[in-house]
GROMACS .gro file of C-alpha atoms in nm:
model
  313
    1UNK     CA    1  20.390  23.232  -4.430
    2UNK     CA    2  20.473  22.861  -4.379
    3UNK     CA    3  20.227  22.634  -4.209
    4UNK     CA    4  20.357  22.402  -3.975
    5UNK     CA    5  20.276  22.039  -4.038
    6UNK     CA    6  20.067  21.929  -3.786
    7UNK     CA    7  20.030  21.557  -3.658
    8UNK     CA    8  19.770  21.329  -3.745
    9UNK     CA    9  19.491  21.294  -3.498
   10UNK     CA   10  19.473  20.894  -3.492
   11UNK     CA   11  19.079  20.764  -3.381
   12UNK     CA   12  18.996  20.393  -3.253
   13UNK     CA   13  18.644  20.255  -3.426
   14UNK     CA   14  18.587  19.970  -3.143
   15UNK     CA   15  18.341  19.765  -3.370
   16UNK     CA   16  18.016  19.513  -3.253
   17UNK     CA   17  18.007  19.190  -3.184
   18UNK     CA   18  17.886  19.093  -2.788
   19UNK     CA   19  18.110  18.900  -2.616
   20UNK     CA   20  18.376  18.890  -2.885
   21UNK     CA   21  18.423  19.227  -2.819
   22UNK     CA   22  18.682  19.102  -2.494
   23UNK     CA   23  18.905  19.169  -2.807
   24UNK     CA   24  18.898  19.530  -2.792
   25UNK     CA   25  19.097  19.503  -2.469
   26UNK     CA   26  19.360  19.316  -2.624
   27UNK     CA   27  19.377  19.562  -2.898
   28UNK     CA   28  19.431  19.819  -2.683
   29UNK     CA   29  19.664  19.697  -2.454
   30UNK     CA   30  19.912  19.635  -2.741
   31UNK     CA   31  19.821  19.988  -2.912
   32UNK     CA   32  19.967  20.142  -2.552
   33UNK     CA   33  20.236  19.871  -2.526
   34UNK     CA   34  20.350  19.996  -2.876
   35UNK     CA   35  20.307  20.336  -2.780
   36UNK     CA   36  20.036  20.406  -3.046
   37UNK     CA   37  19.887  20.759  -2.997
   38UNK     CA   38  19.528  20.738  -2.976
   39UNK     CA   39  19.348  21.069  -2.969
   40UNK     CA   40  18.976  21.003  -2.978
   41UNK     CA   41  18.800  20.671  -2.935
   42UNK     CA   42  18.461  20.525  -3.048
   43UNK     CA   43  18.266  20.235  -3.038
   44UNK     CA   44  17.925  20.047  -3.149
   45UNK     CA   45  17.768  19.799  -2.854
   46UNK     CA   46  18.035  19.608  -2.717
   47UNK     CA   47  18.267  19.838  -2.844
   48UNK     CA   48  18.150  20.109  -2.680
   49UNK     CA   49  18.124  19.933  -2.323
   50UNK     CA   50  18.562  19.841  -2.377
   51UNK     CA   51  18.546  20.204  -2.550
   52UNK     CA   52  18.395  20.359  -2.203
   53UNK     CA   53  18.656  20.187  -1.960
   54UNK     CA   54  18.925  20.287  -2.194
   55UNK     CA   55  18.821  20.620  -2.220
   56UNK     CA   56  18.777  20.686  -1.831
   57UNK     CA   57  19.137  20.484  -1.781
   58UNK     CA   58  19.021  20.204  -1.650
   59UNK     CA   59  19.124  19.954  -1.924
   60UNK     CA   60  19.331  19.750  -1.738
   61UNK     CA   61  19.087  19.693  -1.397
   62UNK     CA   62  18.821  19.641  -1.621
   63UNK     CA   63  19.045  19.402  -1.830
   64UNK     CA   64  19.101  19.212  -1.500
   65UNK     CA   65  18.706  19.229  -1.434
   66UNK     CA   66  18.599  19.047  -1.728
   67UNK     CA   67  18.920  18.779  -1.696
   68UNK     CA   68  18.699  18.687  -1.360
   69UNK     CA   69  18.388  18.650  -1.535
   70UNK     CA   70  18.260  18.279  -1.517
   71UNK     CA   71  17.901  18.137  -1.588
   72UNK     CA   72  17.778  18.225  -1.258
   73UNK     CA   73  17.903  18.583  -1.259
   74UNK     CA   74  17.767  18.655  -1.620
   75UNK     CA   75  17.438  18.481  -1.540
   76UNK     CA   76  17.398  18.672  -1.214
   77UNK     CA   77  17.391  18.987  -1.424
   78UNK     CA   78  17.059  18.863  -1.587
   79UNK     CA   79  16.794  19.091  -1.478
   80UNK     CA   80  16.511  18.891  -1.649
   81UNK     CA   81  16.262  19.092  -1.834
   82UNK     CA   82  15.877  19.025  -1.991
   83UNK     CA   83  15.880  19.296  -2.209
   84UNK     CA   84  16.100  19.462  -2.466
   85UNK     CA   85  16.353  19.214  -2.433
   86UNK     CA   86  16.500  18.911  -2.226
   87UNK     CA   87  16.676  19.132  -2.012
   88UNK     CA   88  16.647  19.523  -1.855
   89UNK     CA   89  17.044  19.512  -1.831
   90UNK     CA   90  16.998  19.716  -1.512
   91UNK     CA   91  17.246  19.481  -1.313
   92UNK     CA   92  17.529  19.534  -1.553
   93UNK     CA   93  17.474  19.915  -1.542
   94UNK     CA   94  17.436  19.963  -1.171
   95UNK     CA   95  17.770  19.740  -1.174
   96UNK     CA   96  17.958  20.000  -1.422
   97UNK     CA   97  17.831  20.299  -1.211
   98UNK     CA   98  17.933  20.164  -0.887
   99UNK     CA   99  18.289  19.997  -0.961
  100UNK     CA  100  18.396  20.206  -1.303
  101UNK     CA  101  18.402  20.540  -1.409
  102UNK     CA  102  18.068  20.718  -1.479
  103UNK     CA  103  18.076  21.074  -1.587
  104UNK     CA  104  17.988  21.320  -1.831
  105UNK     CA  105  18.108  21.219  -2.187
  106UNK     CA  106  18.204  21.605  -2.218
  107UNK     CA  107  18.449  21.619  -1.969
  108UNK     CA  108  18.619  21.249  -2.061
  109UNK     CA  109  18.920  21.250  -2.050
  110UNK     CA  110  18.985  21.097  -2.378
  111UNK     CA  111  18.749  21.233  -2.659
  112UNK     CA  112  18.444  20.965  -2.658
  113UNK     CA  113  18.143  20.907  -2.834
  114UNK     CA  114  17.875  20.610  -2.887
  115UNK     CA  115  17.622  20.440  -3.171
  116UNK     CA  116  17.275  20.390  -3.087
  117UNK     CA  117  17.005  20.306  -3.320
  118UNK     CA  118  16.645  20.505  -3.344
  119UNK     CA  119  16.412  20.221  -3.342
  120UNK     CA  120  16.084  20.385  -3.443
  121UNK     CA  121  16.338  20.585  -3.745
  122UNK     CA  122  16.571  20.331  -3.792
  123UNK     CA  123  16.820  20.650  -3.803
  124UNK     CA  124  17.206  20.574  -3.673
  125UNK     CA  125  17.239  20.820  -3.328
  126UNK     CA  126  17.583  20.927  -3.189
  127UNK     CA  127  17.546  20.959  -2.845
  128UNK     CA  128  17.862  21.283  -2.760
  129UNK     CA  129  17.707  21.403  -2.449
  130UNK     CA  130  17.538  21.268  -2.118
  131UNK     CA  131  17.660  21.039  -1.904
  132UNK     CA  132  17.897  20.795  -2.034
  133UNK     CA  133  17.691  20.505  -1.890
  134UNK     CA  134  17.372  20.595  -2.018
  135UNK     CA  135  17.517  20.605  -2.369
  136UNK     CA  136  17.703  20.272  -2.327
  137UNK     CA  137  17.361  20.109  -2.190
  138UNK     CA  138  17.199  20.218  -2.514
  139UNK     CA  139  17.433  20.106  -2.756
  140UNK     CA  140  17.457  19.792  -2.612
  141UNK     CA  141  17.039  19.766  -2.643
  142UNK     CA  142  17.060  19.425  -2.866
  143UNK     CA  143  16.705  19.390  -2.980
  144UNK     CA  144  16.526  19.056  -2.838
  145UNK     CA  145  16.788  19.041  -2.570
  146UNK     CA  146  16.817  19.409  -2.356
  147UNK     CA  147  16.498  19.609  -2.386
  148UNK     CA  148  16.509  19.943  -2.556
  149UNK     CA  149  16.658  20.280  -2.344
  150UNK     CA  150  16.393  20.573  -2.350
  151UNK     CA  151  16.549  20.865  -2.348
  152UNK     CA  152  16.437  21.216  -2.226
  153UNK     CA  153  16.287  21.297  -2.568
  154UNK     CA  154  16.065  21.022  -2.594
  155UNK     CA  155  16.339  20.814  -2.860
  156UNK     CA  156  16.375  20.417  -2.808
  157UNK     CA  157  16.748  20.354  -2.844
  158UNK     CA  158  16.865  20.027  -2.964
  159UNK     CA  159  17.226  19.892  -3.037
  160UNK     CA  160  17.402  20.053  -3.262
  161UNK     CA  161  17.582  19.766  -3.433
  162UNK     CA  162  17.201  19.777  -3.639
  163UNK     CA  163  17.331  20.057  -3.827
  164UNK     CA  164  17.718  20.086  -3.797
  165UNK     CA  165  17.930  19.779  -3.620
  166UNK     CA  166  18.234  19.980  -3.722
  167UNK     CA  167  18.196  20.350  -3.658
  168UNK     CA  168  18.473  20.444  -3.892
  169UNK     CA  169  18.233  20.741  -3.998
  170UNK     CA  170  18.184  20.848  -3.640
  171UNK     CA  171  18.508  20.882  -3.581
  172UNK     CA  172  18.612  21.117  -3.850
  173UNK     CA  173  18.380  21.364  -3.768
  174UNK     CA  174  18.469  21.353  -3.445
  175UNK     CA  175  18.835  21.477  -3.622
  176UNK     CA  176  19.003  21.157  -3.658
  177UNK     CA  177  19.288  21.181  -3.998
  178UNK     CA  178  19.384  20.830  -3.952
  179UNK     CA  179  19.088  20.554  -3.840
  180UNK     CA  180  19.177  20.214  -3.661
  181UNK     CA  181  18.873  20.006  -3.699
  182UNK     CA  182  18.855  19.670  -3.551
  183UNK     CA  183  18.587  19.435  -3.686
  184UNK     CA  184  18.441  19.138  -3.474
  185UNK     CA  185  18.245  18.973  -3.750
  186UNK     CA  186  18.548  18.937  -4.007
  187UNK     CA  187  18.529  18.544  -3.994
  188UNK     CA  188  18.230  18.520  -3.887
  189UNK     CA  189  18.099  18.385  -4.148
  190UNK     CA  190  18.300  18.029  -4.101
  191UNK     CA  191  18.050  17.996  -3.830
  192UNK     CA  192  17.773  17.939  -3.973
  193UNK     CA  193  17.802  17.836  -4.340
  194UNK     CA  194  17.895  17.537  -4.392
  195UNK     CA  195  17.902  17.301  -4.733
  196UNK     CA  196  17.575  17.109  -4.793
  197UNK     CA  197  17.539  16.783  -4.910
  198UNK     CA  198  17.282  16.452  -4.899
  199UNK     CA  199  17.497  16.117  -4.931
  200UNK     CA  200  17.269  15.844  -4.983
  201UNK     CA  201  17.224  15.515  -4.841
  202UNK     CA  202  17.528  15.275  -5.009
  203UNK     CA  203  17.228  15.019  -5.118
  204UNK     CA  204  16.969  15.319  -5.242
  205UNK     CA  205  16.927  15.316  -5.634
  206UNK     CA  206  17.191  15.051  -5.673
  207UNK     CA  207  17.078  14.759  -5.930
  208UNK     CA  208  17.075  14.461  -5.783
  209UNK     CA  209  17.390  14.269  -5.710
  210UNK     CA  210  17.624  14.556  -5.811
  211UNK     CA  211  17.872  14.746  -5.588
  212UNK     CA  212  17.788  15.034  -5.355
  213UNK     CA  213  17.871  15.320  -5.516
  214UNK     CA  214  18.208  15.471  -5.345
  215UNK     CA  215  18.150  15.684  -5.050
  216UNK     CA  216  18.423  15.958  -4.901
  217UNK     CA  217  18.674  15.860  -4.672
  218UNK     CA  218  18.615  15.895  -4.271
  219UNK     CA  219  18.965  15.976  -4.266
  220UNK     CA  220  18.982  16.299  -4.485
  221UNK     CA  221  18.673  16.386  -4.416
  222UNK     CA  222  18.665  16.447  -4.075
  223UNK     CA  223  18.503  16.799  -4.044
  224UNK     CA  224  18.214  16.760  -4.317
  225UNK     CA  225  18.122  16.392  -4.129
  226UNK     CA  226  18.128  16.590  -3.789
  227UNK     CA  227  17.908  16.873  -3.879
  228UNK     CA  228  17.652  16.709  -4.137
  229UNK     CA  229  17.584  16.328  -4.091
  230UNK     CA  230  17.347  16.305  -4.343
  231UNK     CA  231  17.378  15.923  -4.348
  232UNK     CA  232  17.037  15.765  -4.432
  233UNK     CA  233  16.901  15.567  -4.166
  234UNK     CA  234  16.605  15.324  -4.180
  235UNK     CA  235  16.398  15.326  -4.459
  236UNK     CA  236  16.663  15.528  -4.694
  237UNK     CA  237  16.541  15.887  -4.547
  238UNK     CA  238  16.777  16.118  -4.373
  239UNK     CA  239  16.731  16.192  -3.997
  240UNK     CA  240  16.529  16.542  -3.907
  241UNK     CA  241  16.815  16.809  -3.842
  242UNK     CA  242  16.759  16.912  -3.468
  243UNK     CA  243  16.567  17.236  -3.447
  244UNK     CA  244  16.770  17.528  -3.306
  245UNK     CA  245  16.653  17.740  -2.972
  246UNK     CA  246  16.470  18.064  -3.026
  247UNK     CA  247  16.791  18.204  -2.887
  248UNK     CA  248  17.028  18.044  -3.105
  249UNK     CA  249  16.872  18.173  -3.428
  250UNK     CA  250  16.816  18.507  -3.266
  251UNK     CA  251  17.234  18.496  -3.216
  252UNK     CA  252  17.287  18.367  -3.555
  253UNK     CA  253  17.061  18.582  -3.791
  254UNK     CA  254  17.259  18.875  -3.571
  255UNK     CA  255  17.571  18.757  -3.649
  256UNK     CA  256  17.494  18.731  -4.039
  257UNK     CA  257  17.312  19.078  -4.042
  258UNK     CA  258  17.634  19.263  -3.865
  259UNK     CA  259  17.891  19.078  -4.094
  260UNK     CA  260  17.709  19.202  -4.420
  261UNK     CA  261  17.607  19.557  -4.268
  262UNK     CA  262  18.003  19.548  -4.186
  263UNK     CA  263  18.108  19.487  -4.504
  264UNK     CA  264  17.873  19.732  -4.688
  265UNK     CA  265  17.977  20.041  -4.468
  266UNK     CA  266  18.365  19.938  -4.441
  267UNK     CA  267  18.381  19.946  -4.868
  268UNK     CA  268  18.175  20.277  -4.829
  269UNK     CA  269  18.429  20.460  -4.578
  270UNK     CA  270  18.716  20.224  -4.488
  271UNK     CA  271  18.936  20.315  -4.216
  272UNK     CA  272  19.274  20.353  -4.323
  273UNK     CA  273  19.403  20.054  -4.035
  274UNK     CA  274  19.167  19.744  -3.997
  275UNK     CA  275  19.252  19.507  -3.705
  276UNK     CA  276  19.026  19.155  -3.789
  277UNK     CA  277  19.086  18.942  -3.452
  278UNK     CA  278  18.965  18.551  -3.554
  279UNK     CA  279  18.680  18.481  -3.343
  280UNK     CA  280  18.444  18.270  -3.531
  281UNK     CA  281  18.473  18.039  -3.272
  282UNK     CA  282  18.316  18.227  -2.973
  283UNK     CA  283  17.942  18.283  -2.931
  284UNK     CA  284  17.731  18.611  -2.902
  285UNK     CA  285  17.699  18.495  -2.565
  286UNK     CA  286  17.978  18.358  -2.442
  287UNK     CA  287  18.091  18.630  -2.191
  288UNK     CA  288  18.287  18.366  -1.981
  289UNK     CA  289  18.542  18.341  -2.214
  290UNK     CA  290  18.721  18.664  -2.214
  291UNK     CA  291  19.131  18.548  -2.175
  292UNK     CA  292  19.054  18.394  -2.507
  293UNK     CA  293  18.921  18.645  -2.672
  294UNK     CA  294  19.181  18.929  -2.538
  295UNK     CA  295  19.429  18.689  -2.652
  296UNK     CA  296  19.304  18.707  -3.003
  297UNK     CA  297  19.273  19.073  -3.017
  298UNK     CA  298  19.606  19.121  -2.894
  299UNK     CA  299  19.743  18.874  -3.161
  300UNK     CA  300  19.517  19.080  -3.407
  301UNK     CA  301  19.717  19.399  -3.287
  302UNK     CA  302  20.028  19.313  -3.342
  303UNK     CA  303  20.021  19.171  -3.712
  304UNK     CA  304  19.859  19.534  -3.795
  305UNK     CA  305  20.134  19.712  -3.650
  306UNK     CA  306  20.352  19.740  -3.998
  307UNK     CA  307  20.107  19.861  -4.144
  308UNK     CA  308  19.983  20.098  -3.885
  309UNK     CA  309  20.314  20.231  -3.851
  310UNK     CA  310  20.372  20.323  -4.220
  311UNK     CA  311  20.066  20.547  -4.187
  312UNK     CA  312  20.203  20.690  -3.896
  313UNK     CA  313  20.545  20.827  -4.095
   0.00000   0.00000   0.00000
């Protein structure tokens, strides 16, 4: 007997990545648009907050939400904490339960599923049952910033972009044939390393009554005399870089640690599709900024589309 050729099941990996992860909305709006089929969807942290609206069919309210967001919105959702973290993230959850959908990930409409992170284990959690809240609240646990969730069994849940920003793995076994993963912390890198370099004072070392040696141009050097101005000043020593907030490298050393855990899983189990919005330019934090970023994403989308579509027959 002949077997019928069934079609693909197609599953959305909504990576990590805080407030870049506006993205995801663009991403999806254009995977609709396009009338992509999407049969399952996933997501780590951020992904699995755009992952949740999606999910419950809210995308596009929740799209308009965030649009609204300015520094006094996303600063009123700071519930400010003493221990476990700088925030409880109670605000932002209360929020979600009272203006979005909140039910039982079993009964979603759209299959659904979260990353969390064991902290005491260090052991990657996939959060397929419970409320859909409570799962989103756990996987968006950043450590230093939302303090742990505690769940029924005693477990401290942390964000699951520790373990997996790009739940590619996740979303095969929830039965996915063709992954769509969409990575936040492709370019990140460009954020923080830049080229090092000392240029010495024109007069330092120089015998007396010769030239100055030649120094670079102001005018094609734009970008390295913005970012390093290592120009000695009195005395021939350099001026003391300004030390960065507690915050700032908490952000950074983040951002470094997902972009190298992302690379290390993606060569391990690559989804067939990766969407790489540019976003290198946006902060951890910077919430207030979401047309940009759904902007980006959507741009993403579309330059993926000839290559989704040749996996799609």
């Amino acid at each position: 007997m002949a077997l019928a050729r069934r079609a693909p099941r197609v599953g959305l990996a909504l990576g990590s990545g805080s407030a870049r992860g506006w993205a995801h909305i663009g991403v999806l709006q254009v995977l609709r648009d396009e009338g992509v089929p999407l049969d399952l969807v996933c997501g780590s942290s951020i992904g699995a907050l755009v992952g949740a609206a999606y999910a419950g069919g809210e995308l596009d309210r929740f799209g308009d939400w965030v649009q609204s967001l300015g520094l006094r919105e996303v600063f009123g959702f700071m519930d400010f904490n003493l221990a476990g973290g700088m925030l409880k993230g109670e605000k932002l959850i209360a929020f979600w339960r009272r203006n979005f959908a909140d039910f039982d990930i079993e009964s979603s409409p759209l299959p659904f599923a979260a990353v969390a992170t064991d902290l005491h284990s260090g052991a990657e959690v996939w959060l397929r049952e419970g409320s859909i809240a409570d799962a989103v609240r756990a996987s968006i646990a950043l450590p230093g910033l939302f303090t742990p969730v505690v769940q029924a069994d005693g477990r401290l849940l942390v964000d699951g972009g520790l373990v997996n920003p790009v739940p590619t793995s996740l979303a095969r076994a929830m039965g996915a044939d063709i992954v769509i993963g969409v990575d936040l912390n492709a370019d990140i890198v460009q954020r923080h390393m830049h080229p090092l370099a000392v240029v010495r004072a024109p007069e330092a070392d120089a015998p007396e009554g010769s030239a100055p040696p030649p120094q670079p141009e102001p005018a094609r050097n734009g970008e390295w005399a913005r970012r390093l101005k290592f120009w000695a000043g009195p005395g021939g020593k350099p001026p003391v870089p300004k030390q960065p907030s507690m915050l700032d490298v908490m952000m950074t050393s983040v951002n470094i640690m997902q972009m190298r855990i992302t690379r290390s899983r993606m060569a391990g189990d690559p989804p067939e599709v990766v969407i790489a919005p540019r976003l290198a330019h946006l902060g951890q934090l910077d919430f207030h900024r979401a047309k940009e970023a759904i902007e980006e994403g959507r741009r993403a989308a579309q330059a993926s589309l000839p290559q989704l579509r040749q996996f799609m027959g």
